[in-house]
Structure formats: structure tokens, C-alpha cells
Amino acid sequence: MNFAELQNGLKEAMKARDTLRKEAIQTLIASVKKTAIDEGTRDNITDELVDSVILKELKIAKEQVDTCPADAAQQLEEYKYKLDVIKEYAPAQMTEEELVPYISEKFGELIASGNKGVYMKTIMADLKGKADGKLINKVISQIAKK
């Protein structure tokens, strides 16, 4: 995902007068800009930066949906809509079925060594932004038991 696509999405939401969608995309754009400034890359926003920020915002949106009280139905619907909008822009994540063979082939010997700290660090760095950390940990635990 590149930054221009987010800006185009914002323009489309504004033209369609879709307030909730516009607010969700504005949140993404603001987070990307803030992160870029913090990292000193304000003028050169990379796709990797945009993807990492979108994944962080996706995680926050999921937590909002999960922690929303049951009696706040309207707020829950807004959170779910925001989550759906963010999912549209989020990079594709690997599934468990894709992770098992990938980790087994690429890191099988490393996992067999038994030092979880070392192989977790290596695998997480390799799969950063491509798969959810909890899912990676689950798959690694399954492989390590074999």
C-alpha cells in the first residue's frame, strides 16, 4: 500500500460523503504522517512504513471492537465499520496453512536447536508485516513439539 492510495481513498470518501469512512482513512493518514515525522522520513514515506502503520491501526481497531460494551450498539457498529475500512487497506497476511510449510522449510533446523529466543527473533524479523505475531508463535510451538 502506498501513501497516494490512502489519499485517493480519502478523496473518494469525501466525494461520496461517507463520514465514517473518511474519518477512518484520515486516522490512517495522520498516523502515517506522524510516524514518518518521528522517524525523520517526512518527505520519503515508504510503502513498508505505510503497511506497518496500517497494521498497528488494525490491531487498535480490533481491540476497540473487542472491548466495546454490549450496550453501546451504535458505537460498536462504528468501530466495526472502521475496522472493515482499515482491513481494505491492510497488507495481505499469511494464514496458518501458509505459515506451517514456510517456517518448517526455512527455519526447521533452527527450531530443532531448541533455543526459542534465538529462533523467535530470527523468524519474527523475517515475517514482520507478513503474518500476525500470535499466529507465528502458535505455529512455531506446534513445529517445536514435533
Short mmCIF file of N, CA and C in Angstrom, two decimals:
data_model
loop_
_atom_site.label_atom_id
_atom_site.label_comp_id
_atom_site.label_asym_id
_atom_site.label_seq_id
_atom_site.Cartn_x
_atom_site.Cartn_y
_atom_site.Cartn_z
N MET A 1 0.86 -1.17 0.00
CA MET A 1 0.00 0.00 0.00
C MET A 1 0.90 1.23 0.00
N ASN A 2 0.62 2.14 -0.89
CA ASN A 2 1.39 3.37 -0.85
C ASN A 2 0.53 4.53 -0.36
N PHE A 3 1.20 5.58 0.03
CA PHE A 3 0.54 6.72 0.66
C PHE A 3 -0.47 7.38 -0.28
N ALA A 4 -0.16 7.41 -1.57
CA ALA A 4 -1.06 8.03 -2.55
C ALA A 4 -2.40 7.31 -2.61
N GLU A 5 -2.39 5.98 -2.44
CA GLU A 5 -3.64 5.23 -2.45
C GLU A 5 -4.52 5.62 -1.27
N LEU A 6 -3.90 5.86 -0.11
CA LEU A 6 -4.68 6.33 1.04
C LEU A 6 -5.30 7.69 0.76
N GLN A 7 -4.52 8.58 0.17
CA GLN A 7 -5.03 9.92 -0.14
C GLN A 7 -6.16 9.86 -1.17
N ASN A 8 -6.03 8.98 -2.15
CA ASN A 8 -7.11 8.82 -3.13
C ASN A 8 -8.37 8.26 -2.48
N GLY A 9 -8.19 7.31 -1.56
CA GLY A 9 -9.32 6.76 -0.82
C GLY A 9 -10.03 7.83 -0.02
N LEU A 10 -9.26 8.74 0.55
CA LEU A 10 -9.84 9.85 1.32
C LEU A 10 -10.67 10.75 0.40
N LYS A 11 -10.14 11.05 -0.78
CA LYS A 11 -10.87 11.90 -1.73
C LYS A 11 -12.19 11.25 -2.14
N GLU A 12 -12.14 9.94 -2.41
CA GLU A 12 -13.35 9.22 -2.81
C GLU A 12 -14.38 9.22 -1.69
N ALA A 13 -13.93 9.02 -0.45
CA ALA A 13 -14.85 9.02 0.68
C ALA A 13 -15.48 10.40 0.87
N MET A 14 -14.69 11.44 0.64
CA MET A 14 -15.22 12.80 0.77
C MET A 14 -16.25 13.09 -0.32
N LYS A 15 -15.97 12.64 -1.54
CA LYS A 15 -16.91 12.84 -2.65
C LYS A 15 -18.21 12.09 -2.40
N ALA A 16 -18.10 10.90 -1.80
CA ALA A 16 -19.28 10.09 -1.52
C ALA A 16 -20.00 10.53 -0.25
N ARG A 17 -19.40 11.49 0.46
CA ARG A 17 -19.95 11.99 1.73
C ARG A 17 -20.12 10.87 2.75
N ASP A 18 -19.17 9.96 2.76
CA ASP A 18 -19.15 8.85 3.71
C ASP A 18 -18.28 9.26 4.90
N THR A 19 -18.93 9.83 5.91
CA THR A 19 -18.21 10.42 7.04
C THR A 19 -17.38 9.40 7.81
N LEU A 20 -17.95 8.25 8.12
CA LEU A 20 -17.22 7.24 8.89
C LEU A 20 -16.00 6.73 8.14
N ARG A 21 -16.16 6.50 6.86
CA ARG A 21 -15.04 6.03 6.04
C ARG A 21 -13.96 7.11 5.96
N LYS A 22 -14.39 8.35 5.78
CA LYS A 22 -13.45 9.47 5.71
C LYS A 22 -12.66 9.58 7.00
N GLU A 23 -13.33 9.46 8.15
CA GLU A 23 -12.65 9.57 9.44
C GLU A 23 -11.65 8.43 9.64
N ALA A 24 -12.02 7.22 9.21
CA ALA A 24 -11.10 6.08 9.35
C ALA A 24 -9.85 6.29 8.51
N ILE A 25 -10.03 6.76 7.28
CA ILE A 25 -8.87 6.98 6.40
C ILE A 25 -8.04 8.15 6.90
N GLN A 26 -8.69 9.19 7.42
CA GLN A 26 -7.95 10.32 7.99
C GLN A 26 -7.09 9.87 9.16
N THR A 27 -7.61 8.96 9.96
CA THR A 27 -6.84 8.42 11.08
C THR A 27 -5.59 7.71 10.56
N LEU A 28 -5.76 6.91 9.51
CA LEU A 28 -4.61 6.21 8.92
C LEU A 28 -3.58 7.20 8.39
N ILE A 29 -4.03 8.20 7.66
CA ILE A 29 -3.12 9.19 7.08
C ILE A 29 -2.38 9.94 8.18
N ALA A 30 -3.10 10.35 9.22
CA ALA A 30 -2.47 11.08 10.32
C ALA A 30 -1.42 10.22 11.02
N SER A 31 -1.73 8.95 11.22
CA SER A 31 -0.78 8.05 11.87
C SER A 31 0.46 7.84 11.02
N VAL A 32 0.26 7.70 9.71
CA VAL A 32 1.40 7.53 8.80
C VAL A 32 2.28 8.77 8.84
N LYS A 33 1.66 9.95 8.74
CA LYS A 33 2.44 11.19 8.76
C LYS A 33 3.20 11.35 10.07
N LYS A 34 2.54 11.06 11.19
CA LYS A 34 3.19 11.20 12.49
C LYS A 34 4.37 10.25 12.61
N THR A 35 4.19 9.01 12.20
CA THR A 35 5.28 8.04 12.25
C THR A 35 6.42 8.45 11.34
N ALA A 36 6.10 8.95 10.16
CA ALA A 36 7.14 9.40 9.23
C ALA A 36 7.94 10.55 9.82
N ILE A 37 7.27 11.48 10.46
CA ILE A 37 7.96 12.61 11.09
C ILE A 37 8.83 12.11 12.23
N ASP A 38 8.29 11.20 13.05
CA ASP A 38 9.05 10.66 14.17
C ASP A 38 10.31 9.94 13.71
N GLU A 39 10.23 9.29 12.56
CA GLU A 39 11.38 8.55 12.04
C GLU A 39 12.28 9.43 11.17
N GLY A 40 11.88 10.66 10.95
CA GLY A 40 12.70 11.58 10.16
C GLY A 40 12.61 11.36 8.66
N THR A 41 11.53 10.72 8.21
CA THR A 41 11.37 10.45 6.78
C THR A 41 10.11 11.12 6.24
N ARG A 42 9.86 12.34 6.69
CA ARG A 42 8.62 13.02 6.33
C ARG A 42 8.45 13.17 4.82
N ASP A 43 9.54 13.41 4.13
CA ASP A 43 9.45 13.64 2.69
C ASP A 43 9.54 12.36 1.87
N ASN A 44 9.86 11.26 2.51
CA ASN A 44 10.04 9.99 1.80
C ASN A 44 9.29 8.88 2.54
N ILE A 45 7.98 8.83 2.36
CA ILE A 45 7.16 7.84 3.05
C ILE A 45 7.16 6.56 2.23
N THR A 46 7.74 5.51 2.79
CA THR A 46 7.86 4.24 2.08
C THR A 46 6.60 3.39 2.24
N ASP A 47 6.45 2.42 1.34
CA ASP A 47 5.32 1.50 1.43
C ASP A 47 5.39 0.67 2.70
N GLU A 48 6.61 0.30 3.12
CA GLU A 48 6.79 -0.50 4.33
C GLU A 48 6.30 0.27 5.55
N LEU A 49 6.59 1.56 5.59
CA LEU A 49 6.14 2.40 6.70
C LEU A 49 4.62 2.46 6.73
N VAL A 50 4.01 2.66 5.58
CA VAL A 50 2.55 2.73 5.48
C VAL A 50 1.94 1.41 5.94
N ASP A 51 2.49 0.29 5.47
CA ASP A 51 1.96 -1.02 5.86
C ASP A 51 2.08 -1.26 7.35
N SER A 52 3.21 -0.90 7.94
CA SER A 52 3.39 -1.14 9.38
C SER A 52 2.42 -0.29 10.20
N VAL A 53 2.19 0.94 9.78
CA VAL A 53 1.25 1.81 10.49
C VAL A 53 -0.17 1.28 10.34
N ILE A 54 -0.52 0.82 9.15
CA ILE A 54 -1.87 0.28 8.93
C ILE A 54 -2.08 -0.95 9.81
N LEU A 55 -1.07 -1.80 9.94
CA LEU A 55 -1.20 -2.98 10.79
C LEU A 55 -1.38 -2.60 12.26
N LYS A 56 -0.68 -1.56 12.70
CA LYS A 56 -0.86 -1.08 14.08
C LYS A 56 -2.28 -0.56 14.28
N GLU A 57 -2.76 0.22 13.33
CA GLU A 57 -4.12 0.76 13.43
C GLU A 57 -5.16 -0.36 13.36
N LEU A 58 -4.87 -1.40 12.59
CA LEU A 58 -5.77 -2.55 12.50
C LEU A 58 -5.88 -3.23 13.86
N LYS A 59 -4.76 -3.38 14.52
CA LYS A 59 -4.74 -4.00 15.84
C LYS A 59 -5.53 -3.16 16.84
N ILE A 60 -5.36 -1.85 16.78
CA ILE A 60 -6.10 -0.94 17.67
C ILE A 60 -7.60 -1.05 17.40
N ALA A 61 -7.98 -1.08 16.13
CA ALA A 61 -9.40 -1.17 15.77
C ALA A 61 -10.01 -2.49 16.25
N LYS A 62 -9.24 -3.59 16.15
CA LYS A 62 -9.73 -4.88 16.65
C LYS A 62 -9.96 -4.82 18.15
N GLU A 63 -9.03 -4.19 18.87
CA GLU A 63 -9.17 -4.06 20.32
C GLU A 63 -10.39 -3.22 20.67
N GLN A 64 -10.66 -2.17 19.90
CA GLN A 64 -11.83 -1.33 20.14
C GLN A 64 -13.11 -2.14 19.99
N VAL A 65 -13.17 -2.96 18.96
CA VAL A 65 -14.36 -3.79 18.74
C VAL A 65 -14.51 -4.80 19.88
N ASP A 66 -13.40 -5.41 20.29
CA ASP A 66 -13.45 -6.42 21.34
C ASP A 66 -13.81 -5.85 22.71
N THR A 67 -13.40 -4.62 22.99
CA THR A 67 -13.62 -4.05 24.32
C THR A 67 -14.84 -3.15 24.40
N CYS A 68 -15.53 -2.96 23.31
CA CYS A 68 -16.72 -2.10 23.30
C CYS A 68 -17.83 -2.75 24.13
N PRO A 69 -18.44 -1.99 25.04
CA PRO A 69 -19.52 -2.56 25.85
C PRO A 69 -20.71 -2.99 24.99
N ALA A 70 -21.39 -4.02 25.43
CA ALA A 70 -22.50 -4.59 24.67
C ALA A 70 -23.67 -3.61 24.54
N ASP A 71 -23.85 -2.73 25.52
CA ASP A 71 -24.98 -1.81 25.47
C ASP A 71 -24.76 -0.61 24.54
N ALA A 72 -23.56 -0.47 24.01
CA ALA A 72 -23.25 0.63 23.09
C ALA A 72 -23.28 0.12 21.65
N ALA A 73 -24.46 -0.25 21.19
CA ALA A 73 -24.61 -0.88 19.88
C ALA A 73 -24.19 0.04 18.73
N GLN A 74 -24.55 1.31 18.81
CA GLN A 74 -24.20 2.24 17.73
C GLN A 74 -22.68 2.43 17.66
N GLN A 75 -22.05 2.56 18.81
CA GLN A 75 -20.60 2.73 18.85
C GLN A 75 -19.91 1.47 18.32
N LEU A 76 -20.44 0.31 18.67
CA LEU A 76 -19.87 -0.95 18.19
C LEU A 76 -19.95 -1.03 16.67
N GLU A 77 -21.07 -0.60 16.09
CA GLU A 77 -21.21 -0.60 14.64
C GLU A 77 -20.20 0.33 13.98
N GLU A 78 -19.96 1.48 14.60
CA GLU A 78 -18.97 2.42 14.07
C GLU A 78 -17.57 1.80 14.11
N TYR A 79 -17.25 1.15 15.22
CA TYR A 79 -15.94 0.50 15.35
C TYR A 79 -15.77 -0.61 14.31
N LYS A 80 -16.84 -1.39 14.10
CA LYS A 80 -16.77 -2.47 13.11
C LYS A 80 -16.58 -1.92 11.70
N TYR A 81 -17.27 -0.83 11.39
CA TYR A 81 -17.13 -0.21 10.07
C TYR A 81 -15.71 0.31 9.88
N LYS A 82 -15.18 0.96 10.92
CA LYS A 82 -13.80 1.46 10.86
C LYS A 82 -12.83 0.31 10.65
N LEU A 83 -13.06 -0.80 11.35
CA LEU A 83 -12.22 -1.98 11.20
C LEU A 83 -12.27 -2.51 9.77
N ASP A 84 -13.46 -2.55 9.19
CA ASP A 84 -13.61 -3.02 7.81
C ASP A 84 -12.87 -2.12 6.82
N VAL A 85 -12.94 -0.81 7.05
CA VAL A 85 -12.24 0.14 6.17
C VAL A 85 -10.73 -0.08 6.26
N ILE A 86 -10.23 -0.22 7.48
CA ILE A 86 -8.79 -0.42 7.67
C ILE A 86 -8.34 -1.74 7.04
N LYS A 87 -9.18 -2.77 7.14
CA LYS A 87 -8.84 -4.07 6.54
C LYS A 87 -8.69 -3.95 5.02
N GLU A 88 -9.45 -3.05 4.40
CA GLU A 88 -9.33 -2.86 2.95
C GLU A 88 -7.94 -2.38 2.55
N TYR A 89 -7.33 -1.60 3.41
CA TYR A 89 -6.02 -1.02 3.12
C TYR A 89 -4.87 -1.85 3.69
N ALA A 90 -5.17 -2.79 4.56
CA ALA A 90 -4.11 -3.58 5.21
C ALA A 90 -3.46 -4.53 4.22
N PRO A 91 -2.15 -4.76 4.38
CA PRO A 91 -1.47 -5.72 3.51
C PRO A 91 -1.96 -7.14 3.81
N ALA A 92 -1.90 -8.00 2.81
CA ALA A 92 -2.35 -9.38 2.97
C ALA A 92 -1.47 -10.09 4.00
N GLN A 93 -2.11 -10.85 4.88
CA GLN A 93 -1.41 -11.59 5.93
C GLN A 93 -1.39 -13.07 5.58
N MET A 94 -0.30 -13.73 5.96
CA MET A 94 -0.19 -15.17 5.71
C MET A 94 -1.13 -15.92 6.67
N THR A 95 -1.72 -17.01 6.18
CA THR A 95 -2.58 -17.83 7.01
C THR A 95 -1.76 -18.92 7.68
N GLU A 96 -2.39 -19.63 8.60
CA GLU A 96 -1.69 -20.71 9.30
C GLU A 96 -1.25 -21.79 8.31
N GLU A 97 -2.09 -22.07 7.31
CA GLU A 97 -1.76 -23.09 6.31
C GLU A 97 -0.53 -22.69 5.50
N GLU A 98 -0.33 -21.41 5.29
CA GLU A 98 0.85 -20.93 4.55
C GLU A 98 2.08 -20.87 5.45
N LEU A 99 1.85 -20.56 6.72
CA LEU A 99 2.98 -20.40 7.65
C LEU A 99 3.67 -21.71 8.00
N VAL A 100 2.90 -22.77 8.20
CA VAL A 100 3.48 -24.05 8.64
C VAL A 100 4.57 -24.53 7.68
N PRO A 101 4.29 -24.67 6.37
CA PRO A 101 5.36 -25.13 5.48
C PRO A 101 6.50 -24.10 5.35
N TYR A 102 6.16 -22.83 5.34
CA TYR A 102 7.19 -21.79 5.19
C TYR A 102 8.18 -21.84 6.35
N ILE A 103 7.66 -21.87 7.56
CA ILE A 103 8.55 -21.90 8.74
C ILE A 103 9.27 -23.23 8.83
N SER A 104 8.59 -24.33 8.53
CA SER A 104 9.22 -25.66 8.60
C SER A 104 10.40 -25.76 7.65
N GLU A 105 10.22 -25.30 6.42
CA GLU A 105 11.28 -25.40 5.41
C GLU A 105 12.43 -24.45 5.69
N LYS A 106 12.09 -23.21 6.00
CA LYS A 106 13.12 -22.19 6.11
C LYS A 106 13.84 -22.20 7.47
N PHE A 107 13.13 -22.57 8.52
CA PHE A 107 13.71 -22.47 9.86
C PHE A 107 13.67 -23.78 10.65
N GLY A 108 13.43 -24.90 9.97
CA GLY A 108 13.33 -26.19 10.66
C GLY A 108 14.55 -26.53 11.49
N GLU A 109 15.74 -26.35 10.93
CA GLU A 109 16.97 -26.67 11.66
C GLU A 109 17.17 -25.74 12.85
N LEU A 110 16.83 -24.48 12.67
CA LEU A 110 16.98 -23.51 13.75
C LEU A 110 16.06 -23.84 14.92
N ILE A 111 14.82 -24.24 14.61
CA ILE A 111 13.87 -24.60 15.66
C ILE A 111 14.34 -25.87 16.37
N ALA A 112 14.92 -26.79 15.62
CA ALA A 112 15.42 -28.03 16.21
C ALA A 112 16.55 -27.78 17.21
N SER A 113 17.24 -26.64 17.07
CA SER A 113 18.33 -26.32 18.00
C SER A 113 17.81 -26.10 19.42
N GLY A 114 16.54 -25.70 19.54
CA GLY A 114 15.91 -25.62 20.85
C GLY A 114 15.99 -24.28 21.55
N ASN A 115 16.75 -23.33 21.06
CA ASN A 115 16.86 -22.03 21.72
C ASN A 115 15.75 -21.11 21.20
N LYS A 116 14.63 -21.08 21.93
CA LYS A 116 13.44 -20.36 21.46
C LYS A 116 13.70 -18.87 21.25
N GLY A 117 14.46 -18.25 22.12
CA GLY A 117 14.74 -16.82 21.98
C GLY A 117 15.42 -16.48 20.67
N VAL A 118 16.37 -17.31 20.28
CA VAL A 118 17.12 -17.06 19.05
C VAL A 118 16.23 -17.25 17.83
N TYR A 119 15.52 -18.37 17.77
CA TYR A 119 14.74 -18.61 16.55
C TYR A 119 13.50 -17.72 16.47
N MET A 120 12.91 -17.34 17.60
CA MET A 120 11.77 -16.43 17.56
C MET A 120 12.20 -15.07 16.99
N LYS A 121 13.35 -14.60 17.44
CA LYS A 121 13.87 -13.31 16.97
C LYS A 121 14.10 -13.34 15.46
N THR A 122 14.71 -14.41 14.98
CA THR A 122 15.02 -14.55 13.56
C THR A 122 13.75 -14.66 12.71
N ILE A 123 12.83 -15.50 13.15
CA ILE A 123 11.60 -15.73 12.39
C ILE A 123 10.71 -14.49 12.39
N MET A 124 10.58 -13.83 13.54
CA MET A 124 9.75 -12.63 13.62
C MET A 124 10.30 -11.53 12.71
N ALA A 125 11.61 -11.40 12.66
CA ALA A 125 12.22 -10.39 11.79
C ALA A 125 11.94 -10.71 10.32
N ASP A 126 11.98 -11.99 9.97
CA ASP A 126 11.75 -12.41 8.59
C ASP A 126 10.29 -12.21 8.16
N LEU A 127 9.37 -12.44 9.08
CA LEU A 127 7.95 -12.38 8.75
C LEU A 127 7.27 -11.09 9.19
N LYS A 128 8.03 -10.09 9.58
CA LYS A 128 7.45 -8.84 10.06
C LYS A 128 6.54 -8.23 9.00
N GLY A 129 5.29 -7.98 9.39
CA GLY A 129 4.33 -7.39 8.48
C GLY A 129 3.65 -8.37 7.54
N LYS A 130 4.13 -9.62 7.53
CA LYS A 130 3.55 -10.62 6.62
C LYS A 130 2.56 -11.54 7.33
N ALA A 131 2.68 -11.62 8.68
CA ALA A 131 1.80 -12.50 9.44
C ALA A 131 1.67 -11.97 10.86
N ASP A 132 0.59 -12.34 11.52
CA ASP A 132 0.33 -11.92 12.89
C ASP A 132 1.29 -12.63 13.85
N GLY A 133 1.84 -11.89 14.80
CA GLY A 133 2.81 -12.44 15.74
C GLY A 133 2.27 -13.59 16.57
N LYS A 134 1.01 -13.49 17.00
CA LYS A 134 0.42 -14.57 17.80
C LYS A 134 0.30 -15.85 16.98
N LEU A 135 -0.06 -15.71 15.73
CA LEU A 135 -0.19 -16.87 14.84
C LEU A 135 1.18 -17.50 14.59
N ILE A 136 2.19 -16.66 14.40
CA ILE A 136 3.56 -17.17 14.20
C ILE A 136 3.99 -17.96 15.42
N ASN A 137 3.75 -17.41 16.60
CA ASN A 137 4.14 -18.09 17.84
C ASN A 137 3.42 -19.44 17.97
N LYS A 138 2.15 -19.47 17.61
CA LYS A 138 1.36 -20.71 17.68
C LYS A 138 1.95 -21.77 16.74
N VAL A 139 2.25 -21.36 15.51
CA VAL A 139 2.81 -22.29 14.52
C VAL A 139 4.17 -22.80 14.98
N ILE A 140 5.00 -21.91 15.50
CA ILE A 140 6.33 -22.32 15.96
C ILE A 140 6.21 -23.32 17.11
N SER A 141 5.27 -23.08 18.01
CA SER A 141 5.07 -24.01 19.13
C SER A 141 4.66 -25.39 18.62
N GLN A 142 3.80 -25.42 17.61
CA GLN A 142 3.38 -26.70 17.02
C GLN A 142 4.56 -27.42 16.39
N ILE A 143 5.39 -26.68 15.66
CA ILE A 143 6.54 -27.28 14.98
C ILE A 143 7.56 -27.76 16.00
N ALA A 144 7.77 -26.99 17.05
CA ALA A 144 8.77 -27.34 18.07
C ALA A 144 8.39 -28.61 18.83
N LYS A 145 7.09 -28.88 18.96
CA LYS A 145 6.63 -30.08 19.67
C LYS A 145 6.90 -31.35 18.88
N LYS A 146 7.02 -31.23 17.56
CA LYS A 146 7.19 -32.41 16.70
C LYS A 146 8.55 -33.01 16.85
#
